[in-house]
Each structure stands twice: as structure tokens, then as C-alpha cells.
Short mmCIF file of C-alpha atoms in Angstrom, two decimals:
data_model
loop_
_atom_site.label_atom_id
_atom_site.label_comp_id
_atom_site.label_asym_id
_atom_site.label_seq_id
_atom_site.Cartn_x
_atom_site.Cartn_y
_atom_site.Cartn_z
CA UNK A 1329 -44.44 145.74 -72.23
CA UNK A 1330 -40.66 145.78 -73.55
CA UNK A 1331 -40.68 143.63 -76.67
CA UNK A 1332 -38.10 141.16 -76.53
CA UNK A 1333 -35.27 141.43 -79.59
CA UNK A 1334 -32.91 139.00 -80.05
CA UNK A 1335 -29.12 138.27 -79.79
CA UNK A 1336 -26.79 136.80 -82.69
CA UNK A 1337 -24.27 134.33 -81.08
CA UNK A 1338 -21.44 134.51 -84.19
CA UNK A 1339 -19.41 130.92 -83.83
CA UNK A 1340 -17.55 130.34 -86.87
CA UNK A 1341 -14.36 130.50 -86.83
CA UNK A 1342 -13.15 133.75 -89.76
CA UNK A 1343 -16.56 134.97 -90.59
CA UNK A 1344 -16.91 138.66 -90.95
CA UNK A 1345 -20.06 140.83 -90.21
CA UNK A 1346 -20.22 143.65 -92.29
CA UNK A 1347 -23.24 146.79 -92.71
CA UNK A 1348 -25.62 146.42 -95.47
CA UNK A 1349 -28.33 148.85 -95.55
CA UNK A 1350 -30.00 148.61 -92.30
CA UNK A 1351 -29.07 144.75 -92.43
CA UNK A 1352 -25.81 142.94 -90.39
CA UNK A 1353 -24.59 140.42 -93.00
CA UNK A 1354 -22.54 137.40 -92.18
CA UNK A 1355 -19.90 136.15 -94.70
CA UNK A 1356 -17.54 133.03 -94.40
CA UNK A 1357 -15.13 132.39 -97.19
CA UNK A 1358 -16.50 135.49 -99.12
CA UNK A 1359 -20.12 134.18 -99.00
CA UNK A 1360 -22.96 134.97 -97.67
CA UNK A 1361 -24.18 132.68 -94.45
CA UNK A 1362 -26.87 135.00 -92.91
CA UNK A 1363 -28.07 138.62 -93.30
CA UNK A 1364 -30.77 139.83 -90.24
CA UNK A 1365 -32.55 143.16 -89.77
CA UNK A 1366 -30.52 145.28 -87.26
CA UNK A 1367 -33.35 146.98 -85.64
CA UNK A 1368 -35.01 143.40 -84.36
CA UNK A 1369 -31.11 142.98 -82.52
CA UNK A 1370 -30.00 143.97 -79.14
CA UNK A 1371 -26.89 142.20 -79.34
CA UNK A 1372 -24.18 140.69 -80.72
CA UNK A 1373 -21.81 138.30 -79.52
CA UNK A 1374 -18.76 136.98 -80.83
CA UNK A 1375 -16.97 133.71 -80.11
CA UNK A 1376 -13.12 133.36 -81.07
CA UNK A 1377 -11.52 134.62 -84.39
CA UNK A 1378 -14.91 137.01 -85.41
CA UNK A 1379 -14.21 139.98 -87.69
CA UNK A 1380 -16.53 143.18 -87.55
CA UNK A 1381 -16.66 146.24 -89.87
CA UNK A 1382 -15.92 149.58 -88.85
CA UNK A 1383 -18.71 150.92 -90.00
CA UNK A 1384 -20.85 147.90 -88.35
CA UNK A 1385 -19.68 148.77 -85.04
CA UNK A 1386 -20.41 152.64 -85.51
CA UNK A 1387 -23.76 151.73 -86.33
CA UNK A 1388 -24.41 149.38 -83.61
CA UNK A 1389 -23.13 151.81 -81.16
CA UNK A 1390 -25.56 154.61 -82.59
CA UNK A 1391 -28.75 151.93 -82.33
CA UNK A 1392 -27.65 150.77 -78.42
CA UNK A 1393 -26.89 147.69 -79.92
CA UNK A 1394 -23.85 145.98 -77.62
CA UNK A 1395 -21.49 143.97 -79.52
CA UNK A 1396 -19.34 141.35 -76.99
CA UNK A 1397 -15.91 139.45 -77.93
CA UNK A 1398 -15.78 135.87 -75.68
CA UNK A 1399 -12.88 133.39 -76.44
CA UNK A 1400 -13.88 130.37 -78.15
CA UNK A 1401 -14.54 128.87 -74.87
CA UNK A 1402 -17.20 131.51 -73.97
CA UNK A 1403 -14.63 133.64 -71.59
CA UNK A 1404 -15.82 137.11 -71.74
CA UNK A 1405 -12.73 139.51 -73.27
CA UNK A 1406 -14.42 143.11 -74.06
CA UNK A 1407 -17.16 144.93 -75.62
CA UNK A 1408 -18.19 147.57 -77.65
CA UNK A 1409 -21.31 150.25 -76.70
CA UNK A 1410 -22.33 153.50 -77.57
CA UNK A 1411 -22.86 156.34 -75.05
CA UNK A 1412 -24.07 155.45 -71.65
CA UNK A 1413 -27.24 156.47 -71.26
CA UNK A 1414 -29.27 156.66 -68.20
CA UNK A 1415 -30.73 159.14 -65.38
CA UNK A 1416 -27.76 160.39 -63.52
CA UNK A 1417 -30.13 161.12 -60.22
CA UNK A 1418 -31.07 157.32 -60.64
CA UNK A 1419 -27.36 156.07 -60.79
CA UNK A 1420 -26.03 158.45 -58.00
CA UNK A 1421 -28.80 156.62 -55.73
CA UNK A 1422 -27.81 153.50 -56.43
CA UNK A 1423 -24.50 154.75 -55.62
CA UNK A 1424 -25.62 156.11 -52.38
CA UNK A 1425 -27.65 152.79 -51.85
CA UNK A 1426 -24.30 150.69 -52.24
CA UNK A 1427 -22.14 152.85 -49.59
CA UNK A 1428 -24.82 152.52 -47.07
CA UNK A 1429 -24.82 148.91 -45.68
CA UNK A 1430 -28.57 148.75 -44.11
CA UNK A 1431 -29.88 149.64 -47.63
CA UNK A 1432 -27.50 147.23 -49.37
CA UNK A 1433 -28.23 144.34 -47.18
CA UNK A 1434 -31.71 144.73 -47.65
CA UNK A 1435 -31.37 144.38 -51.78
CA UNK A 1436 -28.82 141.75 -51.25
CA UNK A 1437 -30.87 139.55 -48.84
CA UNK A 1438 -34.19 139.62 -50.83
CA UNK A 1439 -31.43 138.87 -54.02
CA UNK A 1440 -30.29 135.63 -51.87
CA UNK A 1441 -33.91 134.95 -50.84
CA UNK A 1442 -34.83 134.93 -54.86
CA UNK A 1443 -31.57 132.67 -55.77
CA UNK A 1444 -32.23 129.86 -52.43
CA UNK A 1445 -35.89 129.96 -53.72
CA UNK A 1446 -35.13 128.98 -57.21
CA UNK A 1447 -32.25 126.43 -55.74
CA UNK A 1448 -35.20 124.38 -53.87
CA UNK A 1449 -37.51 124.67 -56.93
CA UNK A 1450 -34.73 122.39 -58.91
CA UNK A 1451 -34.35 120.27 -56.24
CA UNK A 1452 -38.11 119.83 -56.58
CA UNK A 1453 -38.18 118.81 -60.03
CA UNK A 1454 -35.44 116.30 -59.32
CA UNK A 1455 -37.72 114.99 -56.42
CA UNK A 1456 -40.31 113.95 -59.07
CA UNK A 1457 -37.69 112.11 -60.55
CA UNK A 1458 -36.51 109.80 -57.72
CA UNK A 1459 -39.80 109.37 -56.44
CA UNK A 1460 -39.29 105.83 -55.72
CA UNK A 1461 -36.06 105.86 -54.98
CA UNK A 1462 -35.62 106.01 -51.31
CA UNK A 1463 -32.33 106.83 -49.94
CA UNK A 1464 -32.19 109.74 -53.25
CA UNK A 1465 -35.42 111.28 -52.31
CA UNK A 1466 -34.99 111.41 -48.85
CA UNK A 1467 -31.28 113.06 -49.52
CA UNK A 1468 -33.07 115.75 -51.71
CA UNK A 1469 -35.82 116.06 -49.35
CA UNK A 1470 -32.90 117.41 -46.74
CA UNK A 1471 -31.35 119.80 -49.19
CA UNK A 1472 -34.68 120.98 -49.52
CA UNK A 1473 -34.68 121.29 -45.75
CA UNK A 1474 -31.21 123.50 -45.80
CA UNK A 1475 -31.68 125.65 -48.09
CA UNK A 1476 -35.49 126.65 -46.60
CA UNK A 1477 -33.35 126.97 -43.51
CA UNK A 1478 -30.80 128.97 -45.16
CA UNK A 1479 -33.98 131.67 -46.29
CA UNK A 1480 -35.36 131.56 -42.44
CA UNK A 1481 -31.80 132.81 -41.47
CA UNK A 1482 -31.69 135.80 -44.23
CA UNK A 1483 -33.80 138.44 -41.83
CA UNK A 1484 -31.56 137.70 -38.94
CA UNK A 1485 -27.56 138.90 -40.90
CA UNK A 1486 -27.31 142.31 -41.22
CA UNK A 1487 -24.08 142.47 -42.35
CA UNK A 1488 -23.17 141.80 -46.14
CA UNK A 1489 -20.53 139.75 -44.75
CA UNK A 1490 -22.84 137.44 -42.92
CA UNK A 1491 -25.24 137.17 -46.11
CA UNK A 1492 -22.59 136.19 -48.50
CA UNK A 1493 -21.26 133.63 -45.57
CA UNK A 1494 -24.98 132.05 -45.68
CA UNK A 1495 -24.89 132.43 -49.54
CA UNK A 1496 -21.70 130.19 -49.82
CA UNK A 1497 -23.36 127.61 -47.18
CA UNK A 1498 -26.39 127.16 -49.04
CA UNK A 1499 -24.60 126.79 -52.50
CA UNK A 1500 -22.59 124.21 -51.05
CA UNK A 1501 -25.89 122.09 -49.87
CA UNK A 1502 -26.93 122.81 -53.21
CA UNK A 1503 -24.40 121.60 -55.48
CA UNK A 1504 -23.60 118.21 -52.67
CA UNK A 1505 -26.44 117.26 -54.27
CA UNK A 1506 -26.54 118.60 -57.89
CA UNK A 1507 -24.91 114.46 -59.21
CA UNK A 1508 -28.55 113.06 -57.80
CA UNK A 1509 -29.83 115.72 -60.98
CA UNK A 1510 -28.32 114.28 -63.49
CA UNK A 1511 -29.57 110.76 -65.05
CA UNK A 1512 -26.74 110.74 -67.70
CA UNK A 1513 -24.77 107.50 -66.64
CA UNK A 1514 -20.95 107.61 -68.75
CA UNK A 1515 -17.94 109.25 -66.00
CA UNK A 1516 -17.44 112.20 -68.52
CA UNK A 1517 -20.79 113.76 -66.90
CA UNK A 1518 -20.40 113.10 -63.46
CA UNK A 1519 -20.46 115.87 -61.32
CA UNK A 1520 -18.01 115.98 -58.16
CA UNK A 1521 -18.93 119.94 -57.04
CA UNK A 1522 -18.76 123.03 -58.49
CA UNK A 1523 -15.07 124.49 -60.42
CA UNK A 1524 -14.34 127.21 -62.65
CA UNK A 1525 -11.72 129.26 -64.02
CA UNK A 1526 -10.85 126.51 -66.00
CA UNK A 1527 -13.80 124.30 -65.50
CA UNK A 1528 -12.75 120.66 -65.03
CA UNK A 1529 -15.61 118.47 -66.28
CA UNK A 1530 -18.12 118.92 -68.34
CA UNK A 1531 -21.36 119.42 -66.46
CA UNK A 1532 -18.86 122.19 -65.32
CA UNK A 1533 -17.57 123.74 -68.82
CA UNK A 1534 -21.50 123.77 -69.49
CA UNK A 1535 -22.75 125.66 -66.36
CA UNK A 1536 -20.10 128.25 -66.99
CA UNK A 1537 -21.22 128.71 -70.46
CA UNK A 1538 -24.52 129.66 -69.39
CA UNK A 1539 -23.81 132.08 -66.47
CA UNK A 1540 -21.60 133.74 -68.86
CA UNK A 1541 -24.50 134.26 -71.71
CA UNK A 1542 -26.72 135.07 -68.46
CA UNK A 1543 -24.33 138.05 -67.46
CA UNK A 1544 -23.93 139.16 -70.69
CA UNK A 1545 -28.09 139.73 -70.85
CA UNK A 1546 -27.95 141.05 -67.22
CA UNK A 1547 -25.65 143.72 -67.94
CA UNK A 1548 -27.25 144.48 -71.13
CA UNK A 1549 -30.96 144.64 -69.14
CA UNK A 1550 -29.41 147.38 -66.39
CA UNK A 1551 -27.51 149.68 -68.59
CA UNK A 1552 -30.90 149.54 -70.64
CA UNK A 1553 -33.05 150.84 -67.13
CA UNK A 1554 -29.84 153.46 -66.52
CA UNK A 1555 -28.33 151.72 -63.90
CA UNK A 1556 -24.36 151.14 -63.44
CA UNK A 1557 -23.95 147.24 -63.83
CA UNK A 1558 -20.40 147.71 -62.01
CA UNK A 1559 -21.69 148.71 -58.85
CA UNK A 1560 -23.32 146.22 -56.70
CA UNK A 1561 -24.45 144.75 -53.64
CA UNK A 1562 -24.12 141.69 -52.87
CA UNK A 1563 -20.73 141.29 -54.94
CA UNK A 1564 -17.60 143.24 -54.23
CA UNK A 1565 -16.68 146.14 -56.26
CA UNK A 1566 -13.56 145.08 -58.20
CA UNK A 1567 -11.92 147.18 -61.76
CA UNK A 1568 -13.73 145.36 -64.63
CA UNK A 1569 -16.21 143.41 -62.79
CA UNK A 1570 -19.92 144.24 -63.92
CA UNK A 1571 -20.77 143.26 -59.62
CA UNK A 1572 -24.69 144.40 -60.10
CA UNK A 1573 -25.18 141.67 -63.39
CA UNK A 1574 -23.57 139.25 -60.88
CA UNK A 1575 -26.38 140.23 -58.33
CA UNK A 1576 -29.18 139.94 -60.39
CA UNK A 1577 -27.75 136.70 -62.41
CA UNK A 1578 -27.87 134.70 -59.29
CA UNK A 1579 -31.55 134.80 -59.19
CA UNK A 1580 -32.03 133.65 -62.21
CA UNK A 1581 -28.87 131.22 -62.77
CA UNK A 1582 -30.76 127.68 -61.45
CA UNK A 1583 -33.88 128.49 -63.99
CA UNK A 1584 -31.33 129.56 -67.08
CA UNK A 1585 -28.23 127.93 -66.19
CA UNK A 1586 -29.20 125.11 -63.90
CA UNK A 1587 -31.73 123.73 -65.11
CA UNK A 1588 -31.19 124.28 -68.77
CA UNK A 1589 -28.08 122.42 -68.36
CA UNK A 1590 -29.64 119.51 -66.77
CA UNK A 1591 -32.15 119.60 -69.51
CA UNK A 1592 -29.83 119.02 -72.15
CA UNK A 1593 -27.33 116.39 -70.33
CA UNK A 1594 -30.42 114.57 -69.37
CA UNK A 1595 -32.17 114.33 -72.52
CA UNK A 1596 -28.83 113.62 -73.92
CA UNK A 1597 -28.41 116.95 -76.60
CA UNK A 1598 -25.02 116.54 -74.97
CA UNK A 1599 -23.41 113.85 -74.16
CA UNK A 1600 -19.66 112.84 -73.56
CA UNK A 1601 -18.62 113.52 -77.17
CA UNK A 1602 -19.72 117.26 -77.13
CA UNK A 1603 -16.63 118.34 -75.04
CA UNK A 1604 -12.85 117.90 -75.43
CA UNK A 1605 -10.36 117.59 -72.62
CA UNK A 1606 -6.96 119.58 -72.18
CA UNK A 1607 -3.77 118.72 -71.16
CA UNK A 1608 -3.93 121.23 -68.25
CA UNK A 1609 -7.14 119.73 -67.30
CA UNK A 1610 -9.79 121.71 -68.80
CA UNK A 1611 -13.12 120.38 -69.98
CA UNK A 1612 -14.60 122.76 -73.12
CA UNK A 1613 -17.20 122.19 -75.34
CA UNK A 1614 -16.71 121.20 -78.93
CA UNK A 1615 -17.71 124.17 -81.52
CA UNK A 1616 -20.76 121.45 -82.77
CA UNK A 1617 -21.95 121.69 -78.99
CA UNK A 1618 -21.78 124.91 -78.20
CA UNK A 1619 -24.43 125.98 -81.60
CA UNK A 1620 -26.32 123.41 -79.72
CA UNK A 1621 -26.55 124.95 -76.37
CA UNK A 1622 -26.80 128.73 -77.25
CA UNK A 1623 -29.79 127.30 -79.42
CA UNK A 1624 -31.15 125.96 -76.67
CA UNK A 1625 -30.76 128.98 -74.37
CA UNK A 1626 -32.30 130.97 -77.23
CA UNK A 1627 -35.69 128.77 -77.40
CA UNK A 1628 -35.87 129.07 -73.46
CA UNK A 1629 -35.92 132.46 -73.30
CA UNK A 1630 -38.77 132.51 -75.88
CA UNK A 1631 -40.70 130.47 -73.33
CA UNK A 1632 -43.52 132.06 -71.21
CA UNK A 1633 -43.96 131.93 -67.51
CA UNK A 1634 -45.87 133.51 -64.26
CA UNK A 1635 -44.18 136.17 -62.80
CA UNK A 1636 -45.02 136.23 -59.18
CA UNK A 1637 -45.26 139.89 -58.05
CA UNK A 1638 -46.36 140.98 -61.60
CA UNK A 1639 -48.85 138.20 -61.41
CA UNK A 1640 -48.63 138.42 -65.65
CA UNK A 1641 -46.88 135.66 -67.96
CA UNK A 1642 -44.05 137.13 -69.31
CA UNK A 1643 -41.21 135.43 -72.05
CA UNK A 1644 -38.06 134.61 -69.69
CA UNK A 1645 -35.80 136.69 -72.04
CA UNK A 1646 -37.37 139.43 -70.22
CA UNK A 1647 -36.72 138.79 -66.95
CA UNK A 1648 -33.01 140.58 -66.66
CA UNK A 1649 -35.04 143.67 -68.08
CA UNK A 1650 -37.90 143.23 -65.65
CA UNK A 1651 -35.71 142.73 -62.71
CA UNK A 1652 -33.47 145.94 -63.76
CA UNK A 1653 -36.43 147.96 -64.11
CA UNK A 1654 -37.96 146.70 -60.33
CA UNK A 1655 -34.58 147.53 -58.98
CA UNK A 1656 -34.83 150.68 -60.48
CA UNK A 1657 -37.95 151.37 -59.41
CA UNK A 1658 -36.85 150.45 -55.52
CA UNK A 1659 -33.85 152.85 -55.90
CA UNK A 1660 -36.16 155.64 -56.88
CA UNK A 1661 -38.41 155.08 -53.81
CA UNK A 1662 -41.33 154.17 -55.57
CA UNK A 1663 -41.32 150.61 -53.57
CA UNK A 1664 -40.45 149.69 -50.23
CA UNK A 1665 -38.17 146.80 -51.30
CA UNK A 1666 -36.70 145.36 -54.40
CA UNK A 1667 -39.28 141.97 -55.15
CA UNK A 1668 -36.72 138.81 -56.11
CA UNK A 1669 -38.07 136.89 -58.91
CA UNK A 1670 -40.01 133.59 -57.43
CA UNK A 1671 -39.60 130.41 -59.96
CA UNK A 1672 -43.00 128.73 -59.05
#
């Protein structure tokens, strides 16, 4: 199996990252912070006013090492690769595969099936919470309900239309009850339904946060397989929009964006003093919170769990790469149908 490297999130403010050797060295003020071994790296990512060498960047390009610029409030702005690499046969059917609408429903309903699956599997660890409280667990008991609903009705739309119109029903039943998650009691975490672009509360700011990072690892996990992570097929096709990193991201956003986040609200590793507030509106985090959530998102993905249809355990940093690489594997017609990952 893939060995999984790791990713350097680069949060201070001025720093530079320069080439030593075979090493990427950090420097703040002209002294040396942190200097890691480039070959255990798959990427870097850099939030706000980061500097990187020339030389740095060559080399990261020549070792497939991605380098990402986000604003300071985790907005993604660009990045710098080397050399796509790839089979063009494999990327030309995936082309094919997004032009013809019977073969992209059939990826983007068992994508759906994989994402309302994981929804009810965080409403089910939220049910072992309010286990005596009535009216909550009989309100999560009926999301439950939905969204199982929502997966009987995936066979039945064969139109993409129709699947992203069942998509946007279930996330609505979803996130009614995403508040009855959280157990964090000041008004600066209550949640009143999903916003974004700028969020505009905090449960909000951090959910964003981490379906950003997840993209980022997504894209990073297809163009690693050779596929196009711009051409997808449950999202639109849109200039600059990496639509096949948004497909496979949904699977995988209530186990490392959902639930993380309720993880660290609930067990209070942020709480209402972790996040500032605009005058326009918008809720961000604080620089001190953020190193505190990309630390967390970092341990996560070092923690093991059963993969269903590899019936292995696998580290969850590896499951953009193994979901690429069963995609791939689909579009090649060595299997039948792309298998969604199933959070048991």
C-alpha cells in the first residue's frame, strides 16, 4: 500500500521557506523555526503573507510535491505543480465518461449514496448522545429516516439534474438538525444552517476550513492516480473549479469535516474565543485556532479504520488516494461500478 507522507500547513505570518540540501527550512525573523526532510512531504500549504524560494519551488515541482497559497482565512488563491502526469487513455475516458450522462449518473449516484451514508452515521453518533432525551432523539431518529429515504430514491433519478435535486434535499434534512450535534452551550456556537462565502458563525468559519484542507488532499490524491480533478460528475464544469475533488470530497466531508468539527467544539478545543467577528459579518478563526484545528485534522488522518469494500484497515489520510485509485480503476473497466466509501 501507498505510504502516507505528510503536509506542512505554514501559518506565520512573514516566514520564509527556503532549500537546504534535500531539507525545506522554515525561518521567521532570520531564524530558524523548523527544517523537515522533503522526500517524507507531499505538500505544502501556505496561509497569508508566506514567502517561498525560487529554488524551493523548482524543487518541489521536480519531486511532485504541490505547494498551495490560501488567504489567512483558509480561501484557496493558487498553486504551484510540476508537470501533469498521468495516462492520457485514462483521462480521455474519464472525459468520455463525463459527456455521457448514463455513465456519469451512475458515478455520481453511488458518490451521493457514499456522502447520505456517512450523513446518517453522524446522526448516529449524536443519537448516543441524546439517548434520554426524548423529543432530541426522536427528531434525529427522523433525519435518520430522510436521509435512508433520500438513498432508496438514488436508483430511481437518472438524470444528474434529479440527483443533485435529491442531494440538496437531503443536505437540508441534514444540517436542520446539525444544532442537536453540538453540546457547546454560549450563542457564538450556535448553528442556524449552513453559509459560506463569507461564513457567518463560527461552527460555519470551521466547517469551511475543513472542506477546504479536504479539497486540497482530494485534488492532490487524483492528479496522483492521473486523473483530471477539473472534470467531474456530479459538479458542474466551471474555469478554475477542481469539480472531480468536489465529487469525491463529499463522501468523505461528514467523517473529516463534520465530525471533526463537532469533535473539537464539543470537547471545547474551540470555543467562542477562537474566532473573531467582522464588520461585514464574517466569522474567522483566530491564527491561535486555526494551528489548533489543522493539528487536529493532521492526527485524524493518522487514525486507522475499516474500509468496507477493501475489507483492510487503512490510515484515513489515505482515503482521497484510495478513492482516486477505485475511480480509476472503474474508468478503466476493470469494475462494474465505482464502490463509495461506507463510514461504518
Amino acid at each position: 500500500m501507498r505510504r502516507q507522507l505528510n503536509t506542512v500547513y505554514v501559518t506565520t505570518e512573514g516566514a520564509w521557506l527556503h532549500k537546504d540540501g534535500a531539507n525545506l527550512v522554515m525561518e521567521v525573523d532570520k531564524e530558524v523555526k523548523r527544517r523537515l526532510p522533503v522526500h517524507m512531504l507531499e505538500g505544502v500549504v501556505c496561509f497569508g503573507r508566506v514567502l517561498v524560494s525560487p529554488p524551493l519551488l523548482g524543487y518541489c515541482a521536480e519531486q511532485g510535491i504541490c505547494v498551495s497559497y490560501l488567504t489567512p482565512n483558509g480561501k484557496f488563491l493558487a498553486r504551484v505543480e510540476g508537470p501533469v502526469s498521468g495516462n492520457v487513455l485514462l483521462r480521455r475516458e474519464q472525459y468520455r465518461a463525463s459527456d455521457d450522462e448514463t455513465r456519469c449518473c451512475a458515478i455520481a449516484r453511488n458518490l451521493l449514496a457514499g456522502k447520505i451514508h456517512n450523513q446518517r452515521a453522524v446522526v448516529g453518533r449524536a443519537l448516543r448522545d441524546y439517548e434520554f432525551d426524548e423529543p432530541v432523539h426522536t427528531t434525529l431518529q427522523q433525519t435518520q429516516k430522510l436521509l435512508m429515504r433520500s438513498i432508496d430514491k438514488l436508483p430511481h433519478k437518472t438524470r444528474l439534474d434529479g440527483l443533485r435535486g435529491l442531494e440538496g434535499e437531503a443536505a437540508q434534512r441534514y444540517f436542520e438538525s446539525f444544532s442537536h450535534f453540538i453540546r457547546h452551550e454560549h450563542p457564538m456556537m450556535r448553528f442556524s444552517g449552513r453559509n459560506r462565502r463569507p461564513p457567518r458563525d463560527a461552527v460555519n468559519a470551521l466547517l469551511s476550513l475543513f472542506y477546504t484542507l479536504l479539497t486540497h488532499d482530494c485534488r492532490s490524491a487524483l492528479e496522483t492516480v492521473g486523473l483530471d480533478p477539473a472534470v467531474g460528475f456530479l459538479h458542474r464544469d466551471r474555469p478554475g473549479r477542481p469539480s472531480l475533488a468536489l465529487d469525491l470530497a463529499e463522501e468523505l466531508r461528514p467523517l473529516l469535516g463534520d465530525r471533526l468539527a463537532l469533535s473539537l467544539i464539543n470537547r471545547k478545543q474551540v470555543n467562542e474565543h477562537s474566532f473573531r467577528c467582522l464588520d461585514n459579518g464574517a466569522v474567522l478563526l483566530s491564527e491561535d485556532a486555526r494551528k489548533t484545528v489543522l493539528v487536529a485534522y493532521q492526527e485524524r488522518k493518522q487514525e486507522e479504520l475499516k474500509h468496507a469494500f477493501l475489507d483492510e484497515k487503512v490510515p484515513i489520510g489515505l482515503l482521497p488516494y484510495l478513492q482516486s485509485q477505485l475511480l480509476a480503476r472503474h474508468l478503466r473497466g476493470d469494475m462494474d461500478a465505482y464502490p463509495p466509501f461506507l463510514w461504518k
